[in-house]
Amino acid sequence: MPRRHGNAQHGKQTPVPKGMRVEVEGITTLARTLKQAGDEASRGFLLAANKEAASAVEHTARGLVPTRSGDLRATLRSAGNAKGGVVLAGKARVKYAGPIHFGWFKRGIRPQPFMFEALDRRAADIEDIYLRRLDELLEMVKGAEGD
């Protein structure tokens, strides 16, 4: 199950972390096991699964991000590699992604945790993505054994 880092508590000032992380429990063990199936196959599996999971969260976050001008929504992007997936918001010109998401109580900005909400809404889908991709990999490995 995805686990998120960072927490916004209503009514309390919380530091805005430089970034937030989502961990998939057991992914290191999975990566080690997949390595035994073959480097190319395991890297391809992890790359595809991580990219797809991050893209799913990004897509949902686009519908949840608070908008005035649309600038913050336009900065949403996702990426993935064999080590993990990431969804990012904000850029040099749009520095307020953190205060919008986590809040800034001293300035009267309440938290609007759209990224956490997107992750929560897609948690079951993320699990399905990894399971489906793993099934595809297992079928590929079984097929290679028959050669």
Short mmCIF file of N, CA and C in Angstrom, two decimals:
data_model
loop_
_atom_site.label_atom_id
_atom_site.label_comp_id
_atom_site.label_asym_id
_atom_site.label_seq_id
_atom_site.Cartn_x
_atom_site.Cartn_y
_atom_site.Cartn_z
N MET A 1 0.85 -1.17 0.00
CA MET A 1 0.00 0.00 0.00
C MET A 1 0.89 1.24 0.00
N PRO A 2 0.61 2.20 -0.82
CA PRO A 2 1.43 3.42 -0.85
C PRO A 2 1.41 4.13 0.50
N ARG A 3 2.52 4.66 0.88
CA ARG A 3 2.63 5.40 2.14
C ARG A 3 3.15 6.77 1.79
N ARG A 4 2.54 7.80 2.33
CA ARG A 4 2.97 9.15 1.99
C ARG A 4 3.71 9.77 3.17
N HIS A 5 4.63 10.65 2.83
CA HIS A 5 5.41 11.37 3.82
C HIS A 5 4.99 12.82 3.81
N GLY A 6 4.96 13.42 4.94
CA GLY A 6 4.48 14.79 5.06
C GLY A 6 3.05 14.73 5.54
N ASN A 7 2.64 15.67 6.36
CA ASN A 7 1.28 15.65 6.87
C ASN A 7 0.87 17.06 7.20
N ALA A 8 -0.31 17.43 6.79
CA ALA A 8 -0.84 18.74 7.12
C ALA A 8 -1.92 18.54 8.18
N GLN A 9 -1.74 19.16 9.33
CA GLN A 9 -2.73 19.07 10.38
C GLN A 9 -3.44 20.41 10.48
N HIS A 10 -4.74 20.38 10.36
CA HIS A 10 -5.50 21.62 10.41
C HIS A 10 -5.31 22.29 11.76
N GLY A 11 -5.12 23.58 11.71
CA GLY A 11 -4.99 24.36 12.93
C GLY A 11 -3.58 24.43 13.48
N LYS A 12 -2.66 23.65 12.98
CA LYS A 12 -1.28 23.65 13.44
C LYS A 12 -0.38 24.04 12.30
N GLN A 13 0.68 24.72 12.62
CA GLN A 13 1.65 25.06 11.59
C GLN A 13 2.53 23.84 11.35
N THR A 14 2.65 23.44 10.12
CA THR A 14 3.52 22.32 9.79
C THR A 14 4.57 22.82 8.81
N PRO A 15 5.80 22.36 8.99
CA PRO A 15 6.82 22.78 8.04
C PRO A 15 6.50 22.23 6.67
N VAL A 16 6.82 22.98 5.65
CA VAL A 16 6.61 22.53 4.28
C VAL A 16 7.86 21.78 3.86
N PRO A 17 7.74 20.45 3.67
CA PRO A 17 8.93 19.70 3.26
C PRO A 17 9.35 20.07 1.85
N LYS A 18 10.60 19.87 1.57
CA LYS A 18 11.12 20.19 0.24
C LYS A 18 10.41 19.37 -0.82
N GLY A 19 9.99 18.19 -0.49
CA GLY A 19 9.25 17.32 -1.39
C GLY A 19 8.50 16.30 -0.58
N MET A 20 7.59 15.60 -1.21
CA MET A 20 6.93 14.54 -0.48
C MET A 20 7.20 13.24 -1.21
N ARG A 21 7.23 12.17 -0.46
CA ARG A 21 7.56 10.87 -1.03
C ARG A 21 6.42 9.90 -0.83
N VAL A 22 6.29 8.99 -1.75
CA VAL A 22 5.39 7.86 -1.60
C VAL A 22 6.24 6.62 -1.69
N GLU A 23 6.09 5.76 -0.72
CA GLU A 23 6.85 4.52 -0.73
C GLU A 23 5.90 3.36 -0.96
N VAL A 24 6.30 2.42 -1.78
CA VAL A 24 5.56 1.18 -1.94
C VAL A 24 6.29 0.15 -1.11
N GLU A 25 5.63 -0.32 -0.04
CA GLU A 25 6.28 -1.26 0.85
C GLU A 25 6.63 -2.53 0.10
N GLY A 26 7.84 -2.98 0.27
CA GLY A 26 8.30 -4.21 -0.35
C GLY A 26 8.88 -4.04 -1.74
N ILE A 27 8.96 -2.81 -2.23
CA ILE A 27 9.45 -2.63 -3.60
C ILE A 27 10.93 -3.00 -3.72
N THR A 28 11.69 -2.84 -2.66
CA THR A 28 13.11 -3.22 -2.71
C THR A 28 13.24 -4.73 -2.84
N THR A 29 12.44 -5.46 -2.08
CA THR A 29 12.44 -6.92 -2.17
C THR A 29 11.97 -7.36 -3.55
N LEU A 30 10.93 -6.69 -4.05
CA LEU A 30 10.42 -7.00 -5.38
C LEU A 30 11.50 -6.76 -6.42
N ALA A 31 12.20 -5.65 -6.31
CA ALA A 31 13.26 -5.33 -7.28
C ALA A 31 14.36 -6.39 -7.24
N ARG A 32 14.72 -6.84 -6.03
CA ARG A 32 15.76 -7.86 -5.89
C ARG A 32 15.30 -9.17 -6.53
N THR A 33 14.05 -9.54 -6.31
CA THR A 33 13.51 -10.76 -6.89
C THR A 33 13.45 -10.67 -8.41
N LEU A 34 13.03 -9.51 -8.89
CA LEU A 34 12.95 -9.32 -10.33
C LEU A 34 14.31 -9.36 -10.99
N LYS A 35 15.32 -8.91 -10.26
CA LYS A 35 16.68 -8.93 -10.81
C LYS A 35 17.08 -10.35 -11.16
N GLN A 36 16.59 -11.30 -10.35
CA GLN A 36 16.88 -12.70 -10.63
C GLN A 36 16.21 -13.15 -11.93
N ALA A 37 15.09 -12.51 -12.29
CA ALA A 37 14.39 -12.86 -13.53
C ALA A 37 15.13 -12.34 -14.75
N GLY A 38 16.05 -11.45 -14.52
CA GLY A 38 16.82 -10.88 -15.62
C GLY A 38 16.79 -9.37 -15.54
N ASP A 39 17.94 -8.75 -15.72
CA ASP A 39 18.06 -7.31 -15.57
C ASP A 39 17.13 -6.53 -16.50
N GLU A 40 17.13 -6.89 -17.77
CA GLU A 40 16.31 -6.15 -18.73
C GLU A 40 14.83 -6.28 -18.41
N ALA A 41 14.39 -7.48 -18.10
CA ALA A 41 12.98 -7.71 -17.79
C ALA A 41 12.56 -6.96 -16.54
N SER A 42 13.37 -7.04 -15.49
CA SER A 42 13.00 -6.39 -14.24
C SER A 42 13.03 -4.87 -14.36
N ARG A 43 14.04 -4.34 -15.04
CA ARG A 43 14.11 -2.88 -15.22
C ARG A 43 12.92 -2.40 -16.04
N GLY A 44 12.59 -3.15 -17.08
CA GLY A 44 11.45 -2.79 -17.92
C GLY A 44 10.15 -2.84 -17.13
N PHE A 45 9.99 -3.87 -16.30
CA PHE A 45 8.79 -3.98 -15.47
C PHE A 45 8.67 -2.80 -14.53
N LEU A 46 9.75 -2.53 -13.79
CA LEU A 46 9.71 -1.45 -12.81
C LEU A 46 9.54 -0.09 -13.48
N LEU A 47 10.21 0.14 -14.57
CA LEU A 47 10.08 1.39 -15.30
C LEU A 47 8.64 1.61 -15.74
N ALA A 48 8.06 0.61 -16.37
CA ALA A 48 6.68 0.75 -16.86
C ALA A 48 5.69 0.91 -15.72
N ALA A 49 5.83 0.10 -14.68
CA ALA A 49 4.89 0.17 -13.55
C ALA A 49 5.00 1.51 -12.82
N ASN A 50 6.22 1.96 -12.58
CA ASN A 50 6.41 3.22 -11.86
C ASN A 50 5.89 4.41 -12.66
N LYS A 51 6.16 4.42 -13.97
CA LYS A 51 5.65 5.50 -14.82
C LYS A 51 4.13 5.51 -14.86
N GLU A 52 3.54 4.33 -15.02
CA GLU A 52 2.09 4.24 -15.11
C GLU A 52 1.41 4.66 -13.80
N ALA A 53 1.97 4.23 -12.68
CA ALA A 53 1.40 4.60 -11.38
C ALA A 53 1.50 6.11 -11.16
N ALA A 54 2.64 6.70 -11.46
CA ALA A 54 2.81 8.15 -11.29
C ALA A 54 1.88 8.91 -12.21
N SER A 55 1.72 8.44 -13.42
CA SER A 55 0.84 9.09 -14.38
C SER A 55 -0.62 9.05 -13.91
N ALA A 56 -1.02 7.95 -13.30
CA ALA A 56 -2.39 7.83 -12.79
C ALA A 56 -2.65 8.86 -11.69
N VAL A 57 -1.69 9.01 -10.79
CA VAL A 57 -1.85 9.99 -9.71
C VAL A 57 -1.85 11.41 -10.29
N GLU A 58 -0.98 11.68 -11.24
CA GLU A 58 -0.94 13.00 -11.87
C GLU A 58 -2.29 13.33 -12.51
N HIS A 59 -2.84 12.38 -13.24
CA HIS A 59 -4.11 12.60 -13.93
C HIS A 59 -5.21 12.97 -12.92
N THR A 60 -5.27 12.27 -11.81
CA THR A 60 -6.28 12.57 -10.78
C THR A 60 -6.00 13.91 -10.12
N ALA A 61 -4.73 14.21 -9.86
CA ALA A 61 -4.37 15.49 -9.22
C ALA A 61 -4.78 16.68 -10.09
N ARG A 62 -4.74 16.53 -11.40
CA ARG A 62 -5.13 17.62 -12.30
C ARG A 62 -6.57 18.06 -12.05
N GLY A 63 -7.42 17.11 -11.71
CA GLY A 63 -8.81 17.45 -11.44
C GLY A 63 -9.05 17.99 -10.04
N LEU A 64 -8.07 17.85 -9.17
CA LEU A 64 -8.23 18.26 -7.77
C LEU A 64 -7.47 19.53 -7.41
N VAL A 65 -6.48 19.90 -8.21
CA VAL A 65 -5.64 21.05 -7.87
C VAL A 65 -6.48 22.33 -7.84
N PRO A 66 -6.38 23.12 -6.77
CA PRO A 66 -7.10 24.39 -6.73
C PRO A 66 -6.58 25.32 -7.83
N THR A 67 -7.49 26.01 -8.49
CA THR A 67 -7.04 26.87 -9.58
C THR A 67 -7.60 28.27 -9.45
N ARG A 68 -6.80 29.21 -9.79
CA ARG A 68 -7.21 30.59 -10.01
C ARG A 68 -6.87 30.94 -11.44
N SER A 69 -5.59 30.76 -11.76
CA SER A 69 -5.13 31.08 -13.12
C SER A 69 -4.87 29.83 -13.95
N GLY A 70 -4.73 28.69 -13.30
CA GLY A 70 -4.37 27.46 -14.00
C GLY A 70 -2.87 27.22 -14.07
N ASP A 71 -2.08 28.18 -13.55
CA ASP A 71 -0.62 28.04 -13.60
C ASP A 71 -0.13 26.83 -12.80
N LEU A 72 -0.70 26.61 -11.61
CA LEU A 72 -0.27 25.48 -10.79
C LEU A 72 -0.61 24.16 -11.49
N ARG A 73 -1.80 24.05 -12.01
CA ARG A 73 -2.21 22.84 -12.73
C ARG A 73 -1.24 22.57 -13.90
N ALA A 74 -0.84 23.61 -14.58
CA ALA A 74 0.05 23.46 -15.74
C ALA A 74 1.43 22.93 -15.36
N THR A 75 1.82 23.05 -14.09
CA THR A 75 3.14 22.56 -13.67
C THR A 75 3.12 21.10 -13.25
N LEU A 76 1.95 20.49 -13.13
CA LEU A 76 1.89 19.08 -12.72
C LEU A 76 2.55 18.21 -13.79
N ARG A 77 3.40 17.32 -13.34
CA ARG A 77 4.07 16.41 -14.24
C ARG A 77 4.47 15.15 -13.47
N SER A 78 4.62 14.07 -14.19
CA SER A 78 5.01 12.82 -13.55
C SER A 78 6.14 12.18 -14.34
N ALA A 79 6.87 11.34 -13.67
CA ALA A 79 7.98 10.62 -14.30
C ALA A 79 8.21 9.34 -13.52
N GLY A 80 8.92 8.44 -14.13
CA GLY A 80 9.25 7.20 -13.45
C GLY A 80 10.51 6.62 -14.01
N ASN A 81 11.20 5.88 -13.19
CA ASN A 81 12.36 5.12 -13.63
C ASN A 81 12.31 3.78 -12.91
N ALA A 82 13.35 2.99 -13.00
CA ALA A 82 13.33 1.67 -12.38
C ALA A 82 13.32 1.73 -10.86
N LYS A 83 13.66 2.87 -10.28
CA LYS A 83 13.69 2.99 -8.83
C LYS A 83 12.42 3.56 -8.22
N GLY A 84 11.59 4.24 -9.00
CA GLY A 84 10.36 4.79 -8.45
C GLY A 84 9.68 5.74 -9.41
N GLY A 85 8.53 6.21 -8.99
CA GLY A 85 7.77 7.18 -9.76
C GLY A 85 7.59 8.44 -8.93
N VAL A 86 7.35 9.55 -9.61
CA VAL A 86 7.21 10.81 -8.89
C VAL A 86 6.18 11.68 -9.60
N VAL A 87 5.41 12.43 -8.81
CA VAL A 87 4.51 13.44 -9.34
C VAL A 87 4.95 14.75 -8.73
N LEU A 88 5.20 15.74 -9.57
CA LEU A 88 5.71 17.03 -9.12
C LEU A 88 4.72 18.13 -9.42
N ALA A 89 4.74 19.15 -8.57
CA ALA A 89 3.94 20.35 -8.80
C ALA A 89 4.80 21.55 -8.46
N GLY A 90 4.68 22.60 -9.28
CA GLY A 90 5.43 23.82 -9.04
C GLY A 90 6.71 23.86 -9.86
N LYS A 91 7.16 25.06 -10.12
CA LYS A 91 8.41 25.32 -10.84
C LYS A 91 8.95 26.65 -10.32
N ALA A 92 10.00 27.11 -10.91
CA ALA A 92 10.62 28.37 -10.46
C ALA A 92 9.62 29.53 -10.50
N ARG A 93 8.79 29.58 -11.54
CA ARG A 93 7.81 30.67 -11.66
C ARG A 93 6.56 30.44 -10.82
N VAL A 94 6.32 29.19 -10.43
CA VAL A 94 5.13 28.84 -9.65
C VAL A 94 5.63 28.19 -8.36
N LYS A 95 6.04 29.04 -7.41
CA LYS A 95 6.68 28.57 -6.18
C LYS A 95 5.70 28.23 -5.07
N TYR A 96 4.42 28.40 -5.32
CA TYR A 96 3.44 28.27 -4.24
C TYR A 96 2.78 26.91 -4.16
N ALA A 97 3.29 25.91 -4.84
CA ALA A 97 2.70 24.57 -4.78
C ALA A 97 2.69 24.04 -3.35
N GLY A 98 3.81 24.18 -2.64
CA GLY A 98 3.89 23.70 -1.25
C GLY A 98 2.91 24.40 -0.33
N PRO A 99 2.88 25.74 -0.29
CA PRO A 99 1.92 26.42 0.57
C PRO A 99 0.46 26.10 0.23
N ILE A 100 0.15 25.89 -1.04
CA ILE A 100 -1.22 25.54 -1.41
C ILE A 100 -1.54 24.14 -0.89
N HIS A 101 -0.63 23.21 -1.10
CA HIS A 101 -0.88 21.83 -0.68
C HIS A 101 -0.85 21.67 0.84
N PHE A 102 0.18 22.18 1.49
CA PHE A 102 0.36 21.97 2.93
C PHE A 102 -0.21 23.08 3.80
N GLY A 103 -0.52 24.22 3.19
CA GLY A 103 -1.00 25.36 3.96
C GLY A 103 0.14 26.19 4.48
N TRP A 104 -0.21 27.41 4.88
CA TRP A 104 0.76 28.34 5.48
C TRP A 104 -0.04 29.12 6.49
N PHE A 105 -0.09 28.58 7.69
CA PHE A 105 -1.01 29.10 8.70
C PHE A 105 -0.71 30.53 9.10
N LYS A 106 0.55 30.91 9.13
CA LYS A 106 0.90 32.29 9.48
C LYS A 106 0.33 33.28 8.48
N ARG A 107 0.13 32.85 7.25
CA ARG A 107 -0.41 33.71 6.21
C ARG A 107 -1.89 33.45 5.93
N GLY A 108 -2.49 32.60 6.75
CA GLY A 108 -3.92 32.32 6.60
C GLY A 108 -4.26 31.44 5.41
N ILE A 109 -3.30 30.68 4.92
CA ILE A 109 -3.56 29.78 3.80
C ILE A 109 -3.83 28.38 4.37
N ARG A 110 -5.05 27.91 4.15
CA ARG A 110 -5.39 26.59 4.68
C ARG A 110 -4.87 25.50 3.73
N PRO A 111 -4.53 24.34 4.28
CA PRO A 111 -4.02 23.26 3.44
C PRO A 111 -5.10 22.77 2.47
N GLN A 112 -4.69 22.49 1.27
CA GLN A 112 -5.54 21.87 0.26
C GLN A 112 -4.75 20.72 -0.35
N PRO A 113 -4.65 19.61 0.37
CA PRO A 113 -3.74 18.53 0.00
C PRO A 113 -4.20 17.72 -1.23
N PHE A 114 -4.19 18.37 -2.37
CA PHE A 114 -4.68 17.75 -3.60
C PHE A 114 -3.84 16.56 -4.03
N MET A 115 -2.54 16.60 -3.76
CA MET A 115 -1.68 15.48 -4.15
C MET A 115 -1.97 14.26 -3.27
N PHE A 116 -2.10 14.47 -1.97
CA PHE A 116 -2.44 13.36 -1.08
C PHE A 116 -3.80 12.78 -1.45
N GLU A 117 -4.76 13.64 -1.74
CA GLU A 117 -6.10 13.19 -2.13
C GLU A 117 -6.03 12.37 -3.41
N ALA A 118 -5.25 12.81 -4.38
CA ALA A 118 -5.09 12.06 -5.63
C ALA A 118 -4.47 10.69 -5.35
N LEU A 119 -3.47 10.66 -4.51
CA LEU A 119 -2.84 9.39 -4.15
C LEU A 119 -3.84 8.46 -3.46
N ASP A 120 -4.59 9.02 -2.51
CA ASP A 120 -5.58 8.20 -1.80
C ASP A 120 -6.62 7.63 -2.75
N ARG A 121 -7.08 8.45 -3.69
CA ARG A 121 -8.09 8.00 -4.64
C ARG A 121 -7.56 6.93 -5.59
N ARG A 122 -6.28 6.94 -5.85
CA ARG A 122 -5.71 6.01 -6.82
C ARG A 122 -4.96 4.84 -6.18
N ALA A 123 -4.99 4.72 -4.85
CA ALA A 123 -4.23 3.67 -4.17
C ALA A 123 -4.58 2.28 -4.69
N ALA A 124 -5.84 1.96 -4.84
CA ALA A 124 -6.23 0.64 -5.35
C ALA A 124 -5.79 0.46 -6.79
N ASP A 125 -5.87 1.53 -7.58
CA ASP A 125 -5.43 1.46 -8.98
C ASP A 125 -3.93 1.21 -9.06
N ILE A 126 -3.18 1.84 -8.17
CA ILE A 126 -1.73 1.66 -8.16
C ILE A 126 -1.39 0.20 -7.85
N GLU A 127 -2.08 -0.36 -6.89
CA GLU A 127 -1.86 -1.77 -6.57
C GLU A 127 -2.18 -2.64 -7.79
N ASP A 128 -3.28 -2.34 -8.46
CA ASP A 128 -3.66 -3.10 -9.66
C ASP A 128 -2.62 -2.96 -10.77
N ILE A 129 -2.07 -1.77 -10.92
CA ILE A 129 -1.03 -1.54 -11.94
C ILE A 129 0.16 -2.46 -11.69
N TYR A 130 0.65 -2.50 -10.45
CA TYR A 130 1.81 -3.33 -10.15
C TYR A 130 1.48 -4.81 -10.32
N LEU A 131 0.29 -5.22 -9.90
CA LEU A 131 -0.08 -6.63 -10.04
C LEU A 131 -0.21 -7.02 -11.52
N ARG A 132 -0.83 -6.15 -12.32
CA ARG A 132 -0.98 -6.44 -13.74
C ARG A 132 0.38 -6.50 -14.43
N ARG A 133 1.23 -5.54 -14.13
CA ARG A 133 2.57 -5.53 -14.73
C ARG A 133 3.38 -6.75 -14.29
N LEU A 134 3.21 -7.17 -13.03
CA LEU A 134 3.91 -8.35 -12.54
C LEU A 134 3.42 -9.59 -13.27
N ASP A 135 2.11 -9.69 -13.49
CA ASP A 135 1.56 -10.82 -14.25
C ASP A 135 2.16 -10.85 -15.66
N GLU A 136 2.26 -9.68 -16.29
CA GLU A 136 2.86 -9.60 -17.63
C GLU A 136 4.30 -10.09 -17.61
N LEU A 137 5.05 -9.69 -16.58
CA LEU A 137 6.44 -10.11 -16.47
C LEU A 137 6.54 -11.62 -16.27
N LEU A 138 5.68 -12.16 -15.41
CA LEU A 138 5.71 -13.60 -15.15
C LEU A 138 5.39 -14.39 -16.42
N GLU A 139 4.44 -13.89 -17.20
CA GLU A 139 4.10 -14.55 -18.46
C GLU A 139 5.29 -14.49 -19.42
N MET A 140 5.98 -13.38 -19.43
CA MET A 140 7.16 -13.22 -20.29
C MET A 140 8.26 -14.20 -19.86
N VAL A 141 8.48 -14.32 -18.55
CA VAL A 141 9.51 -15.21 -18.03
C VAL A 141 9.13 -16.66 -18.33
N LYS A 142 7.85 -17.01 -18.15
CA LYS A 142 7.40 -18.37 -18.47
C LYS A 142 7.59 -18.67 -19.94
N GLY A 143 7.27 -17.69 -20.79
CA GLY A 143 7.45 -17.86 -22.22
C GLY A 143 8.91 -18.05 -22.60
N ALA A 144 9.80 -17.36 -21.90
CA ALA A 144 11.24 -17.46 -22.18
C ALA A 144 11.75 -18.84 -21.75
N GLU A 145 11.17 -19.41 -20.70
CA GLU A 145 11.59 -20.73 -20.24
C GLU A 145 11.26 -21.80 -21.27
N GLY A 146 10.16 -21.57 -22.01
CA GLY A 146 9.73 -22.55 -23.01
C GLY A 146 10.56 -22.54 -24.26
N ASP A 147 11.39 -21.50 -24.44
CA ASP A 147 12.22 -21.40 -25.65
C ASP A 147 13.33 -22.39 -25.68
#
